[in-house]
PDB file of C-alpha atoms in Angstrom:
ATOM      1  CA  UNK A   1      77.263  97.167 109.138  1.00  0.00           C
ATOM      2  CA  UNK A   2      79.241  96.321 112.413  1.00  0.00           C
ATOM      3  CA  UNK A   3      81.919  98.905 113.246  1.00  0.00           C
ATOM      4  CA  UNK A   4      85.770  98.707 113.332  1.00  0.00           C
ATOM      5  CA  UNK A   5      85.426  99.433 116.727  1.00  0.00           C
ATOM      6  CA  UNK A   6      83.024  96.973 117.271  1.00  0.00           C
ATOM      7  CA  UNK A   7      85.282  94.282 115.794  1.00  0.00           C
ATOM      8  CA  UNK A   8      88.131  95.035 117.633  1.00  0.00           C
ATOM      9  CA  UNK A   9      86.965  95.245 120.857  1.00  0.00           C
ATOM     10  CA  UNK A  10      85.073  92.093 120.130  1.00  0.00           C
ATOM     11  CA  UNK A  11      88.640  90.341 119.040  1.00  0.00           C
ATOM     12  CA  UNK A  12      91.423  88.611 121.091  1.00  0.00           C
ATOM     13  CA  UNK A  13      94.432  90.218 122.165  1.00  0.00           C
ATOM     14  CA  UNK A  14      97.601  88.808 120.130  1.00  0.00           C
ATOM     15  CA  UNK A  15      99.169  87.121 123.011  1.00  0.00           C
ATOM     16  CA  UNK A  16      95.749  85.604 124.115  1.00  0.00           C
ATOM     17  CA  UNK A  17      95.324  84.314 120.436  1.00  0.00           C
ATOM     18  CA  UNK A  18      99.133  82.897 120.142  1.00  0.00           C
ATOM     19  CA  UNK A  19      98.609  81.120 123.179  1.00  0.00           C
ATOM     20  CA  UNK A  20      95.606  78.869 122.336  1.00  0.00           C
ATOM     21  CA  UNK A  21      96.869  78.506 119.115  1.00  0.00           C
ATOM     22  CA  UNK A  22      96.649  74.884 117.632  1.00  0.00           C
ATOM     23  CA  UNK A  23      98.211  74.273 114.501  1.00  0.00           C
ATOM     24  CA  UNK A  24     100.568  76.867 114.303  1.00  0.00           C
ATOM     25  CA  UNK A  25     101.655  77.978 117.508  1.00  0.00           C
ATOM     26  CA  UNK A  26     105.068  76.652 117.233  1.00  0.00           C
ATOM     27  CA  UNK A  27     106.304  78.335 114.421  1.00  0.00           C
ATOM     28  CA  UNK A  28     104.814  81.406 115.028  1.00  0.00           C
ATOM     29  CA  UNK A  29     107.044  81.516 118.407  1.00  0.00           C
ATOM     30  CA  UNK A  30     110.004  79.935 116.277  1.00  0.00           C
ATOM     31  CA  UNK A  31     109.665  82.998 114.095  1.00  0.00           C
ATOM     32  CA  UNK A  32     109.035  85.990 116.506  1.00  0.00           C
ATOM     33  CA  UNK A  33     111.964  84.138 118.198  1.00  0.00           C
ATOM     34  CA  UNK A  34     114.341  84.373 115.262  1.00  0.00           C
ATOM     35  CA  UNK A  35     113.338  87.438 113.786  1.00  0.00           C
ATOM     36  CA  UNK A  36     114.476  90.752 115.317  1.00  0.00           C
ATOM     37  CA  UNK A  37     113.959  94.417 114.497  1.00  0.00           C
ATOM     38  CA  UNK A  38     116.730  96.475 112.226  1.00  0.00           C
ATOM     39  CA  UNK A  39     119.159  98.328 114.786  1.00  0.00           C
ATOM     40  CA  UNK A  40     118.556 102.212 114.087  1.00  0.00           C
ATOM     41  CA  UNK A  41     115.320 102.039 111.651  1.00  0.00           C
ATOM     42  CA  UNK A  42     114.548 105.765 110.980  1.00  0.00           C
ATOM     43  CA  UNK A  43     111.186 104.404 109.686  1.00  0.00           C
ATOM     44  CA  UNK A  44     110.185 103.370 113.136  1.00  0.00           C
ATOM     45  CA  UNK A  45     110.986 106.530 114.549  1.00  0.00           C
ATOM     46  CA  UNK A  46     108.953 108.103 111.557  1.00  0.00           C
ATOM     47  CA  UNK A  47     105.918 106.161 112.012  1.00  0.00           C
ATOM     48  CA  UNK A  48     105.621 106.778 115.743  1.00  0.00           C
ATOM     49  CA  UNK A  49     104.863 110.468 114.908  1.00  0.00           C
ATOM     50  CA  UNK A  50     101.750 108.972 112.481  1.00  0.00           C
ATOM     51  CA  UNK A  51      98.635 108.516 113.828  1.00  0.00           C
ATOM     52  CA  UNK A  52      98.670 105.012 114.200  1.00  0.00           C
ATOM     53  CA  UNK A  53      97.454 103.215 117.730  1.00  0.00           C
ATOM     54  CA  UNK A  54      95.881  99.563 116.588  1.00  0.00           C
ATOM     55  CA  UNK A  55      95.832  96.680 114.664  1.00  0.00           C
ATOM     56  CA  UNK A  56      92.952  94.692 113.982  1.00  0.00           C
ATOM     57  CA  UNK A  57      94.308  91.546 112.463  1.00  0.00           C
ATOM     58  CA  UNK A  58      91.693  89.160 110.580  1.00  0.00           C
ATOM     59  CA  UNK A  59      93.615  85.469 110.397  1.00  0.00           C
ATOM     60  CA  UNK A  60      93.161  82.101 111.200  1.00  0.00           C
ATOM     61  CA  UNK A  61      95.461  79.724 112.528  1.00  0.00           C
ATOM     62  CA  UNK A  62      95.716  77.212 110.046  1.00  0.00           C
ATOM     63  CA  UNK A  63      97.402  79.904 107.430  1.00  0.00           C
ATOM     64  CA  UNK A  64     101.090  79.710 106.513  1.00  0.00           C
ATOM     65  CA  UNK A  65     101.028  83.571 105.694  1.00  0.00           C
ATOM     66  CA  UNK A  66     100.009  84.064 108.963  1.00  0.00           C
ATOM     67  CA  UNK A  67     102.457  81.773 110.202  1.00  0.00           C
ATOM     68  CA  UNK A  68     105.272  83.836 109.284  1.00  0.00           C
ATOM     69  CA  UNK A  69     103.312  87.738 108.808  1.00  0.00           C
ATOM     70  CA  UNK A  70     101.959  87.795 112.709  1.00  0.00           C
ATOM     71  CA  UNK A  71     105.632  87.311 114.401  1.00  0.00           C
ATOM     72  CA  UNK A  72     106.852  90.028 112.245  1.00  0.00           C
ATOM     73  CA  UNK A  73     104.202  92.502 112.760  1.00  0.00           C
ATOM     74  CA  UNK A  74     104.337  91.334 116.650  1.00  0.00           C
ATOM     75  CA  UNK A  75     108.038  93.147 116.803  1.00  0.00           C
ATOM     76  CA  UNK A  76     106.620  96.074 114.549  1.00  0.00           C
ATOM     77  CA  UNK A  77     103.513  96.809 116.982  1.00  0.00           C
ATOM     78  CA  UNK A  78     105.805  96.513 120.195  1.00  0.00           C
ATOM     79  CA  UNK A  79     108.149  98.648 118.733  1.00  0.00           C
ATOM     80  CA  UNK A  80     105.177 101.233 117.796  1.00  0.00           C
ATOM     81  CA  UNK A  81     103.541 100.537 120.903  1.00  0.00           C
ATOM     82  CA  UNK A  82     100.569  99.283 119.182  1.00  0.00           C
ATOM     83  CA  UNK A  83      97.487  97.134 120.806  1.00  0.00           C
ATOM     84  CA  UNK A  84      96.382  94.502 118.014  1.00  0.00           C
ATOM     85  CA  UNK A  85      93.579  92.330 118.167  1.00  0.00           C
ATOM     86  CA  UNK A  86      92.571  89.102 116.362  1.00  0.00           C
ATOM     87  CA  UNK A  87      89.204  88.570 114.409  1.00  0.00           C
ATOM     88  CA  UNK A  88      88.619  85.048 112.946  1.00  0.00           C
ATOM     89  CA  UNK A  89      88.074  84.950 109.545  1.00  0.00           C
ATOM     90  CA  UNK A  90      85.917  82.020 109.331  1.00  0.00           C
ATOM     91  CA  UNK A  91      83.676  82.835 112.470  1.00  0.00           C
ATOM     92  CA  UNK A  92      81.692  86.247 110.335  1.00  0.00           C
ATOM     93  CA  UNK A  93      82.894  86.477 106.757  1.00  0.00           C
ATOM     94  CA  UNK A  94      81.111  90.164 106.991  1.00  0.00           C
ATOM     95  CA  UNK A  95      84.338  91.876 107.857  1.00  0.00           C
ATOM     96  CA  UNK A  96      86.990  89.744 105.295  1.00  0.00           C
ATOM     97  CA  UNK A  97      84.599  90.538 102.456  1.00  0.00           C
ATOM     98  CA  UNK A  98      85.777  94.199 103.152  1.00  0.00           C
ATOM     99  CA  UNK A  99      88.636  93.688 102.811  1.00  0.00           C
ATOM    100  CA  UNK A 100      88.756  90.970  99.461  1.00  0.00           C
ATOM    101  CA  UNK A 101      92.318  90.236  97.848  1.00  0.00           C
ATOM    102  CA  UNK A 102      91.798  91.271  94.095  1.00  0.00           C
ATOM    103  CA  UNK A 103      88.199  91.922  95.079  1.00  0.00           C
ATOM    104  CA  UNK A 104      87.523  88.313  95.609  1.00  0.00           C
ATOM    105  CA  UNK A 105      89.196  86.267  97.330  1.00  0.00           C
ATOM    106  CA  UNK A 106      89.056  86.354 101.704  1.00  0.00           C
ATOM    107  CA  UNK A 107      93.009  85.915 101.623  1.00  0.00           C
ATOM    108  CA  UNK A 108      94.680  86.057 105.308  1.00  0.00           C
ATOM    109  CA  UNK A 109      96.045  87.610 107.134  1.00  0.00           C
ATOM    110  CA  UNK A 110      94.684  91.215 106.609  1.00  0.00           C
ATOM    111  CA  UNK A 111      96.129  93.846 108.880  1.00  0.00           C
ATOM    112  CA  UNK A 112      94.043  96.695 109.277  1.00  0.00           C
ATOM    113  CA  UNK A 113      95.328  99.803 110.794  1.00  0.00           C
ATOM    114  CA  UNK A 114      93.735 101.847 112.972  1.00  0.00           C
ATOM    115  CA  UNK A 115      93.696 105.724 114.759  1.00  0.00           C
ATOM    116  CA  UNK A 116      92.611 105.998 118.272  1.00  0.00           C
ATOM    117  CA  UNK A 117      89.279 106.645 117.116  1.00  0.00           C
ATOM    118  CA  UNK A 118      89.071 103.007 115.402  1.00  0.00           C
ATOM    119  CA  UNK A 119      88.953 104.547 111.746  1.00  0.00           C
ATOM    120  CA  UNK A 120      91.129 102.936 109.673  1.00  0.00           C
ATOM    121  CA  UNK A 121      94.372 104.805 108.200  1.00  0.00           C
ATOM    122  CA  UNK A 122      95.214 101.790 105.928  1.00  0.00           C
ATOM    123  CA  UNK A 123      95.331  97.931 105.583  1.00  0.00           C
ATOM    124  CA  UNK A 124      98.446  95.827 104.772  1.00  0.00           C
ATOM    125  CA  UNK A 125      98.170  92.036 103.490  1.00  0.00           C
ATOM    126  CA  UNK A 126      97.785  89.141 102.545  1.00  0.00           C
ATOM    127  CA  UNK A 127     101.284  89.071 101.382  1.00  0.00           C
ATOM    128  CA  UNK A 128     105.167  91.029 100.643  1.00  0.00           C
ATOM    129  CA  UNK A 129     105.249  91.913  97.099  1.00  0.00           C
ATOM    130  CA  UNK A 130     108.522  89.810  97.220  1.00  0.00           C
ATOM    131  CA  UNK A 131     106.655  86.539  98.807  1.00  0.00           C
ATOM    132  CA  UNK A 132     103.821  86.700  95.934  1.00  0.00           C
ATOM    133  CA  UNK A 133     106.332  85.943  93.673  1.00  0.00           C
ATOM    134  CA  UNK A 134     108.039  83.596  95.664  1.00  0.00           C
ATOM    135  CA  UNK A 135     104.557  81.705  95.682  1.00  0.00           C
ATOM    136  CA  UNK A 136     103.297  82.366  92.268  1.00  0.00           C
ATOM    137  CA  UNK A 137     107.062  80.833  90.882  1.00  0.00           C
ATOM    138  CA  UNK A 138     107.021  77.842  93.566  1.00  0.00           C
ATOM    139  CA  UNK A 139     102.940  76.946  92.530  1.00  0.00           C
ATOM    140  CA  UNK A 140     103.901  77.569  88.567  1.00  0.00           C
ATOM    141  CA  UNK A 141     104.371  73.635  88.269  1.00  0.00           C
ATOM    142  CA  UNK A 142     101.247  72.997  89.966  1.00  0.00           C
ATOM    143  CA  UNK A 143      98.760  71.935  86.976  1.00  0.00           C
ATOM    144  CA  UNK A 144      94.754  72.589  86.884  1.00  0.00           C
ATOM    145  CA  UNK A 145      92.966  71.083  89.781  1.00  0.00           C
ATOM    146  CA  UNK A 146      91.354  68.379  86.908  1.00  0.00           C
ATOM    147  CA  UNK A 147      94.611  67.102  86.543  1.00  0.00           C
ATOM    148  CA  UNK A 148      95.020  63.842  88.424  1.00  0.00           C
ATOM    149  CA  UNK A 149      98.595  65.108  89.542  1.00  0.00           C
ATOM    150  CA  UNK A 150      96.937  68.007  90.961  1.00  0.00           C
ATOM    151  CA  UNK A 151      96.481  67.207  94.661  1.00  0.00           C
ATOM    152  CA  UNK A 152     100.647  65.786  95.009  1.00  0.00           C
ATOM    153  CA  UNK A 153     101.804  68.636  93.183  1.00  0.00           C
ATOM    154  CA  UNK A 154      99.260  71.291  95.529  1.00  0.00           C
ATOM    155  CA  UNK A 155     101.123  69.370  98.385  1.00  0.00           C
ATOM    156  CA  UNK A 156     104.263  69.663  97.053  1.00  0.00           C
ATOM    157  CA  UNK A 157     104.147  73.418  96.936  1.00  0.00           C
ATOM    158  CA  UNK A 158     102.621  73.994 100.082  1.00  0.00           C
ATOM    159  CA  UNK A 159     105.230  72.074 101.747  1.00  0.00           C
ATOM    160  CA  UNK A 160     108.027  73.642 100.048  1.00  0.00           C
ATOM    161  CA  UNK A 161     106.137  77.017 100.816  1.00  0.00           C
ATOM    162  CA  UNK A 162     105.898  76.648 104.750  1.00  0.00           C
ATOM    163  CA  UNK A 163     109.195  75.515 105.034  1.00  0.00           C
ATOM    164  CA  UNK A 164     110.741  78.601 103.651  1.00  0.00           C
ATOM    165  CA  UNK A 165     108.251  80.832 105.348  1.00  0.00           C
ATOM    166  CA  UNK A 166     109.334  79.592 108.676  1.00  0.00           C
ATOM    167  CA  UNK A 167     113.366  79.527 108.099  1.00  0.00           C
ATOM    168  CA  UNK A 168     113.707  82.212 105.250  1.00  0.00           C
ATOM    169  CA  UNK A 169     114.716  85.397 107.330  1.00  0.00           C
ATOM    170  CA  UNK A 170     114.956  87.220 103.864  1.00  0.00           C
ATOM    171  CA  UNK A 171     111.440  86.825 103.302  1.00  0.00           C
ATOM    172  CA  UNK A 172     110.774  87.836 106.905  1.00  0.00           C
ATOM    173  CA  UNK A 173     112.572  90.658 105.873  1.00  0.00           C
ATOM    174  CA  UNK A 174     110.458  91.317 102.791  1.00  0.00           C
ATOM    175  CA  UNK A 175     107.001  91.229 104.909  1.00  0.00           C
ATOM    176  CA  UNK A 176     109.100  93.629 107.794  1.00  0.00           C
ATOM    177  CA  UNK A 177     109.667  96.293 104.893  1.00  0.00           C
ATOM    178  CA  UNK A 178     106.752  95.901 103.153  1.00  0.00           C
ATOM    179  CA  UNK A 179     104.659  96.450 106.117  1.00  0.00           C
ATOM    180  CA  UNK A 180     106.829  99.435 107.331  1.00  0.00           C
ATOM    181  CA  UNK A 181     106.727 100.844 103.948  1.00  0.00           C
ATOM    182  CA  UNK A 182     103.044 100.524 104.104  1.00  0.00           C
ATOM    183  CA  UNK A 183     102.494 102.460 106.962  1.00  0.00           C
ATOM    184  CA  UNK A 184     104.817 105.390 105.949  1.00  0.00           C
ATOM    185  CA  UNK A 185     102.864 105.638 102.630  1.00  0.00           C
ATOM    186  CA  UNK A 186      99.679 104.852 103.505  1.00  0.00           C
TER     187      UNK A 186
END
């Protein structure tokens, strides 16, 4: 089995990866733009004395989650002074499988944190607790995939989903907790 470390060195940097983005590049910078860090977060201060030094990030760019997760952890690791990397979901399936949301589905993004020595200290994703149910209520009305309304409805959601995700700075504010919360707990 291929090594953390061997993943992460093997992934882009963040800024590399934002910057040949394709579908999502946009909002991603619209976000990071927008969003800024809590004046005076002792949590911040907390987790710089933990033995955190990367993130290796497993995404794609296609994924609202992503979309609105990766500006927020951007802040967080800059704060932290962390290096994060990207690994592409779709190009070796070998590392998301490791990491499977309710042990079976390869839900993005997954970040996995890591000590200097490229073990991991713990993994945060796909989603704030707060944003699952803000998907779960707004893809309630969607019915079975056999129903002929299936695809509009799908459609529906999704565009009701990504519009939030990229102007809702409560929910950014969700993921920003959630993550920080994560990392003080482990």
């Amino acid at each position: 089995m291929t090594s953390l470390e061997t993943y992460f060195k093997n992934s882009q940097p963040l800024d590399q990866y934002i910057e040949v983005m394709t579908e999502n590049k946009e909002n991603v910078l619209s976000i990071y733009n927008s969003f800024s860090l809590p004046l005076n977060d002792d949590r911040i201060e907390k987790i710089k004395s933990l033995n955190y030094s990367k993130v290796l990030v497993i995404t794609e760019d296609w994924c609202g989650d992503a979309m609105m997760n990766i500006p927020i952890l951007k802040h967080i690791s800059e704060a932290l002074n962390l290096e994060v990397r990207v690994f592409h979901r779709d190009e070796n399936t070998d590392l998301i499988d490791q990491y499977l949301t309710n042990g079976t589905a390869r839900s993005i993004p997954i970040f996995v944190f890591l000590n200097d020595n490229f073990e991991q200290e713990t993994v945060w994703g796909p989603r704030a607790r707060q944003v699952q149910h803000f998907v779960e209520d707004t893809r309630s009305d969607v019915p079975s995939k056999d129903d002929p309304t299936f695809e509009d409805k799908s459609a529906e959601a999704h565009k009701i989903m990504t519009n939030r995700y990229k102007t809702d700075s409560q929910l950014w504010k969700y993921v920003y907790d959630s993550i920080l919360d994560k990392l003080i707990i482990k």
